[in-house]
mmCIF file of C-alpha atoms in Angstrom:
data_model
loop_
_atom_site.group_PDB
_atom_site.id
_atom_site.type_symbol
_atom_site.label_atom_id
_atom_site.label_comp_id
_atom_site.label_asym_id
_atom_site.label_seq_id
_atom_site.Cartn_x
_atom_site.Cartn_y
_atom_site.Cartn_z
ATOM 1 C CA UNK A 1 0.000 0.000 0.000
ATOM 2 C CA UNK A 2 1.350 3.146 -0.940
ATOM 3 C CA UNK A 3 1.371 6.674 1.466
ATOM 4 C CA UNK A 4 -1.314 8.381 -0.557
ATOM 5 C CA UNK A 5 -3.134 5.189 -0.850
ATOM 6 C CA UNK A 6 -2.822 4.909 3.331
ATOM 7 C CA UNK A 7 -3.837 8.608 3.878
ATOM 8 C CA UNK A 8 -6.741 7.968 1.694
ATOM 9 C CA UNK A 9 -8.194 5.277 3.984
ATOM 10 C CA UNK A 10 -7.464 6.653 7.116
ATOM 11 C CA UNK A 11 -10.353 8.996 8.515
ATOM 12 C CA UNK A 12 -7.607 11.345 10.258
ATOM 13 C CA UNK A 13 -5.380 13.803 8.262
ATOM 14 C CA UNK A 14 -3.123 16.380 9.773
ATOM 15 C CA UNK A 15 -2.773 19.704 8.507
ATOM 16 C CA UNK A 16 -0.451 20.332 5.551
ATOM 17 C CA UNK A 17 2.958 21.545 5.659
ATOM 18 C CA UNK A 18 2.804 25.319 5.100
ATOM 19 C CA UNK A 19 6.029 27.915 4.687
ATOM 20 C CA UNK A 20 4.314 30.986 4.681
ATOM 21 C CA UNK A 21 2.664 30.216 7.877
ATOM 22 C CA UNK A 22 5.701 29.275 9.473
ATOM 23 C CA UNK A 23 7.374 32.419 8.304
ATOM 24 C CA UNK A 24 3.876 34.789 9.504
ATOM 25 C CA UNK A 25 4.386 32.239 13.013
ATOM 26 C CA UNK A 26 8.109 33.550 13.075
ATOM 27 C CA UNK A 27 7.098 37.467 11.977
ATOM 28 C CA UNK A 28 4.845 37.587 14.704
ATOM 29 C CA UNK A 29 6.892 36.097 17.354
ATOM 30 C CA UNK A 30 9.572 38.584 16.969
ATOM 31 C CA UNK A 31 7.002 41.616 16.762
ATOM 32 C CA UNK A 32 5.227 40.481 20.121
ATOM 33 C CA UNK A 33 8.736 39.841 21.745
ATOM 34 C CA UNK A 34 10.408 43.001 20.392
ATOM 35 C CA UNK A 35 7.278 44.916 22.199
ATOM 36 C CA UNK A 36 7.654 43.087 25.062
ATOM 37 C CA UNK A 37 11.029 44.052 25.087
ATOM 38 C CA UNK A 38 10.670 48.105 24.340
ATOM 39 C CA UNK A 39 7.788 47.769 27.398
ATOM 40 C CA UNK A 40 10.545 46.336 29.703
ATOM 41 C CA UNK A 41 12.605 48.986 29.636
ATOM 42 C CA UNK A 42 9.470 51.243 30.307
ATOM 43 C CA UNK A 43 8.686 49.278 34.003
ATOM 44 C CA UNK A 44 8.444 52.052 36.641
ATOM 45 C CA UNK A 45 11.077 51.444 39.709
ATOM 46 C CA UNK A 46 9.833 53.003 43.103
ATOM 47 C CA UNK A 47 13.888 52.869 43.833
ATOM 48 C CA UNK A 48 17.054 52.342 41.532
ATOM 49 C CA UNK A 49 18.922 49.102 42.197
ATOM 50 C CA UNK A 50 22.858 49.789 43.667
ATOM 51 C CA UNK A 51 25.307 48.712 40.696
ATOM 52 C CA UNK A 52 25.772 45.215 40.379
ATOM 53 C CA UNK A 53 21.612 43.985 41.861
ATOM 54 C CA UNK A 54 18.737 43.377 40.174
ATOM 55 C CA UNK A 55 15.944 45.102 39.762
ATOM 56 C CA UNK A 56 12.583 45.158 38.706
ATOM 57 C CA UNK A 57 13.279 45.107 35.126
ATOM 58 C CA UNK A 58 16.015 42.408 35.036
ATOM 59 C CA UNK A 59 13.638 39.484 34.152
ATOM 60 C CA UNK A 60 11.337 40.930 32.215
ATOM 61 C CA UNK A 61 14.567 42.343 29.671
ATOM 62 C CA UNK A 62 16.053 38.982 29.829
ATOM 63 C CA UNK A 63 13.105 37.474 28.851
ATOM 64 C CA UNK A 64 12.279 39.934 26.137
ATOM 65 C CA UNK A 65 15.881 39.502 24.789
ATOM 66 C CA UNK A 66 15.769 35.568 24.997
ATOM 67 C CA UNK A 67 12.362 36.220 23.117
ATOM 68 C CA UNK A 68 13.694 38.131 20.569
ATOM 69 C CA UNK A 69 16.487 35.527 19.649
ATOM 70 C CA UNK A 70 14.659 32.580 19.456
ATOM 71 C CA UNK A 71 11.795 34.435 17.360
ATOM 72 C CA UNK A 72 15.044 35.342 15.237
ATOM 73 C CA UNK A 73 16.167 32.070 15.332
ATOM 74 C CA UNK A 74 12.601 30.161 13.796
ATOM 75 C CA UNK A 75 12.518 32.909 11.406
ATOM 76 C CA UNK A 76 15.923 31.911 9.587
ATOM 77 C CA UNK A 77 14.764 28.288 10.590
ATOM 78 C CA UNK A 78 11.356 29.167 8.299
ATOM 79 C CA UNK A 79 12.888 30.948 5.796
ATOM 80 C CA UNK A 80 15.857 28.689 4.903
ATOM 81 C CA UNK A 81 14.554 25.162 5.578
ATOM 82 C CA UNK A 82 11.455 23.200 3.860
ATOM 83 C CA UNK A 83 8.452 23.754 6.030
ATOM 84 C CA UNK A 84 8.029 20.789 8.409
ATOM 85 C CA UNK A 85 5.156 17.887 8.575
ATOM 86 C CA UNK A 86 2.593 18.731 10.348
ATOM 87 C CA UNK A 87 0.865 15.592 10.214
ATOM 88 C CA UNK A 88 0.742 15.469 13.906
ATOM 89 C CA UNK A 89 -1.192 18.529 14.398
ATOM 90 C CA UNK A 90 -4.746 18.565 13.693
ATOM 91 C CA UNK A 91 -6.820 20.308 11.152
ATOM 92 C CA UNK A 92 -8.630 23.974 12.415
ATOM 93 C CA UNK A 93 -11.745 22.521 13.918
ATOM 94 C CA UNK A 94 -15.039 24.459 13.999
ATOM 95 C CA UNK A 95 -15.467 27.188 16.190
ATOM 96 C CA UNK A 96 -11.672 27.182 16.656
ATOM 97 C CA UNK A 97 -10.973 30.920 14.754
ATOM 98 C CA UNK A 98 -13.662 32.449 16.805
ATOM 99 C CA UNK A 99 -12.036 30.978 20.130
ATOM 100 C CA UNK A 100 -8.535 32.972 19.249
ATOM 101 C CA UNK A 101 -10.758 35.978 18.607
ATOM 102 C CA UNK A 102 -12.773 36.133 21.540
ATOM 103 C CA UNK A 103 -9.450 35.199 23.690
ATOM 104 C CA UNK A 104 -7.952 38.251 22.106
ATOM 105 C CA UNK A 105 -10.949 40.555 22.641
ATOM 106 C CA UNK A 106 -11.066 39.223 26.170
ATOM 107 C CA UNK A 107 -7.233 39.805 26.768
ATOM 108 C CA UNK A 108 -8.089 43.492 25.388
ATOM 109 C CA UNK A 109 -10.418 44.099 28.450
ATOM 110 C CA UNK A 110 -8.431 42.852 30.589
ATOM 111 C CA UNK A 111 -5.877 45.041 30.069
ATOM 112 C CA UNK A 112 -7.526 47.817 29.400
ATOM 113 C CA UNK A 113 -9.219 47.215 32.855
ATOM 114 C CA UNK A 114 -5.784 46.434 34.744
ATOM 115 C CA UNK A 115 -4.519 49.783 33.184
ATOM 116 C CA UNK A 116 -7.190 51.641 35.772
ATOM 117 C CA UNK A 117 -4.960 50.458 38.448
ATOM 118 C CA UNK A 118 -7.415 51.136 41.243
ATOM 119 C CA UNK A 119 -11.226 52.988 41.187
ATOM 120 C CA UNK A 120 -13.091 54.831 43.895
ATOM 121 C CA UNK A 121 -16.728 53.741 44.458
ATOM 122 C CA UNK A 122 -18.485 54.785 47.492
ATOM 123 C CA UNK A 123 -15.862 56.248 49.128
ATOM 124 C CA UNK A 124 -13.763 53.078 48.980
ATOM 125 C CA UNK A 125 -10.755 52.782 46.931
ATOM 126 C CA UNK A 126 -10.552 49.057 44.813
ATOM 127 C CA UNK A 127 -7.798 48.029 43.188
ATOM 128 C CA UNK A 128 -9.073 46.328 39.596
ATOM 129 C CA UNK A 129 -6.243 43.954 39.212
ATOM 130 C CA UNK A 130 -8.193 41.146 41.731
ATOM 131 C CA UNK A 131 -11.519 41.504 39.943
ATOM 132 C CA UNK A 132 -9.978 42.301 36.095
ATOM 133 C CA UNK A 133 -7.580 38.798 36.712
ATOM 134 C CA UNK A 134 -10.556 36.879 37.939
ATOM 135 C CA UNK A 135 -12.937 37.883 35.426
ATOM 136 C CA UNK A 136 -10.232 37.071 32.695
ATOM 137 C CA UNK A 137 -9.244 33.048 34.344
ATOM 138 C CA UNK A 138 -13.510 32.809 34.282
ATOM 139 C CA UNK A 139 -13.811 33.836 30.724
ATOM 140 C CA UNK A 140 -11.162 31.878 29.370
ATOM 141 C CA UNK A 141 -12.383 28.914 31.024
ATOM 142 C CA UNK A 142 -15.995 29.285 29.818
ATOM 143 C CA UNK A 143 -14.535 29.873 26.332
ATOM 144 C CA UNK A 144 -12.159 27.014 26.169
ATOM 145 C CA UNK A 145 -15.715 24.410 27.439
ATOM 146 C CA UNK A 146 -14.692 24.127 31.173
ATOM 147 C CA UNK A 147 -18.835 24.356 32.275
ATOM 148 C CA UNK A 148 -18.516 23.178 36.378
ATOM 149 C CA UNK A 149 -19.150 26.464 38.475
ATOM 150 C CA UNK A 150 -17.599 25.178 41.730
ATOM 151 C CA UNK A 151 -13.926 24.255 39.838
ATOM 152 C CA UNK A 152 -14.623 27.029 37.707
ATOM 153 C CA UNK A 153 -14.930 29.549 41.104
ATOM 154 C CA UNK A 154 -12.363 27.570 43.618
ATOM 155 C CA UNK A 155 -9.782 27.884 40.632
ATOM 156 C CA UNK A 156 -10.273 31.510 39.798
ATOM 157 C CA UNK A 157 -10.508 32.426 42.939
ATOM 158 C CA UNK A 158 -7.087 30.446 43.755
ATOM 159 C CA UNK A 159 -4.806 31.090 41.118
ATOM 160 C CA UNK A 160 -6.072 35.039 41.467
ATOM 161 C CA UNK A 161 -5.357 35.015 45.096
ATOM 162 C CA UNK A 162 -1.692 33.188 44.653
ATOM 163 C CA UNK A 163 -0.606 35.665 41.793
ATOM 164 C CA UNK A 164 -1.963 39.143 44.299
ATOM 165 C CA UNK A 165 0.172 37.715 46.875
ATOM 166 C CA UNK A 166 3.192 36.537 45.412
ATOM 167 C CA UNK A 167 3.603 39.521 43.021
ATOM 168 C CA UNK A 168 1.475 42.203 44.801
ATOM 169 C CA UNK A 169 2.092 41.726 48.512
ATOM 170 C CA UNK A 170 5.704 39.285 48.398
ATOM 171 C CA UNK A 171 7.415 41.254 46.193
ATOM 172 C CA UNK A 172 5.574 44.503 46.216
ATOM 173 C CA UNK A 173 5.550 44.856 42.254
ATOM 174 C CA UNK A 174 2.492 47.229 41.669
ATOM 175 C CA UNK A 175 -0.233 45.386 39.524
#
């Protein structure tokens, strides 16, 4: 039995091999990382580090620079090699274009809400980074078909709670 003769009687096909959307993968990468690297070197300090410690924008600039290379590196990868099989990766199933686009939208609001930093109503002051993280874990969940409310709220609730205090109250970065 030949390959083509095999694919044709088995019910599963992977995607094809594509170069230009290894090359878009790759021109994206290094966009997103490049940004993320031009907003590390925009973090606030409350206090400059003495020469020779770290600071606040050590990690984030190492990441964005380890980022940047390896987005670098897949692009030469995609432009000078044949594109690779992809037989192990499935097709784009239904609904799956309008999942990336509602996780984008939703990743919009939350930033856009995080951005407030903190709102006064009725005299109280609340910061939005709790509520705008929460909301986000919730929505992605719901959008990505996890349907039980009591997971759904213990994890949000959780993982919400862990990143305030480890980040927020640990190691006092402002969120």
């Amino acid at each position: 039995m030949s390959t083509s003769e095999v694919a044709e009687s088995d019910e599963y096909q992977g995607a094809k091999p594509s170069r230009p959307l290894e090359i878009a993968f790759a021109l994206v990468a290094l966009a997103v990382t490049a940004g993320y690297l031009a907003l590390s070197t925009q973090i606030a300090l409350r206090r400059e580090a003495a020469p020779g410690q770290i600071d606040a924008r050590f990690w984030p600039m190492l990441l964005g620079v380890t980022g940047v290379v390896v987005a670098i590196a897949i692009l030469v990868i995609a432009i000078t090699r044949p594109a690779p099989g992809r037989e192990d990766i499935e097709r784009i199933q239904p609904g799956g274009v309008l999942r990336v686009v509602v996780t984008l939208v939703i990743s919009g609001a939350f930033i856009a809400l995080w951005s407030l930093g903190s709102v006064i109503l009725f005299g109280y002051r609340i910061e939005v980074f709790p509520i705008a993280t929460a909301l986000l874990m919730a929505a992605l969940m719901l959008v990505y078909g996890h349907r039980r409310w009591l997971s759904l709220i213990i994890y949000t609730v959780s993982v919400t709670a862990f990143v305030y205090v480890v980040f927020g109250m640990l190691l006092r970065i402002p969120l």
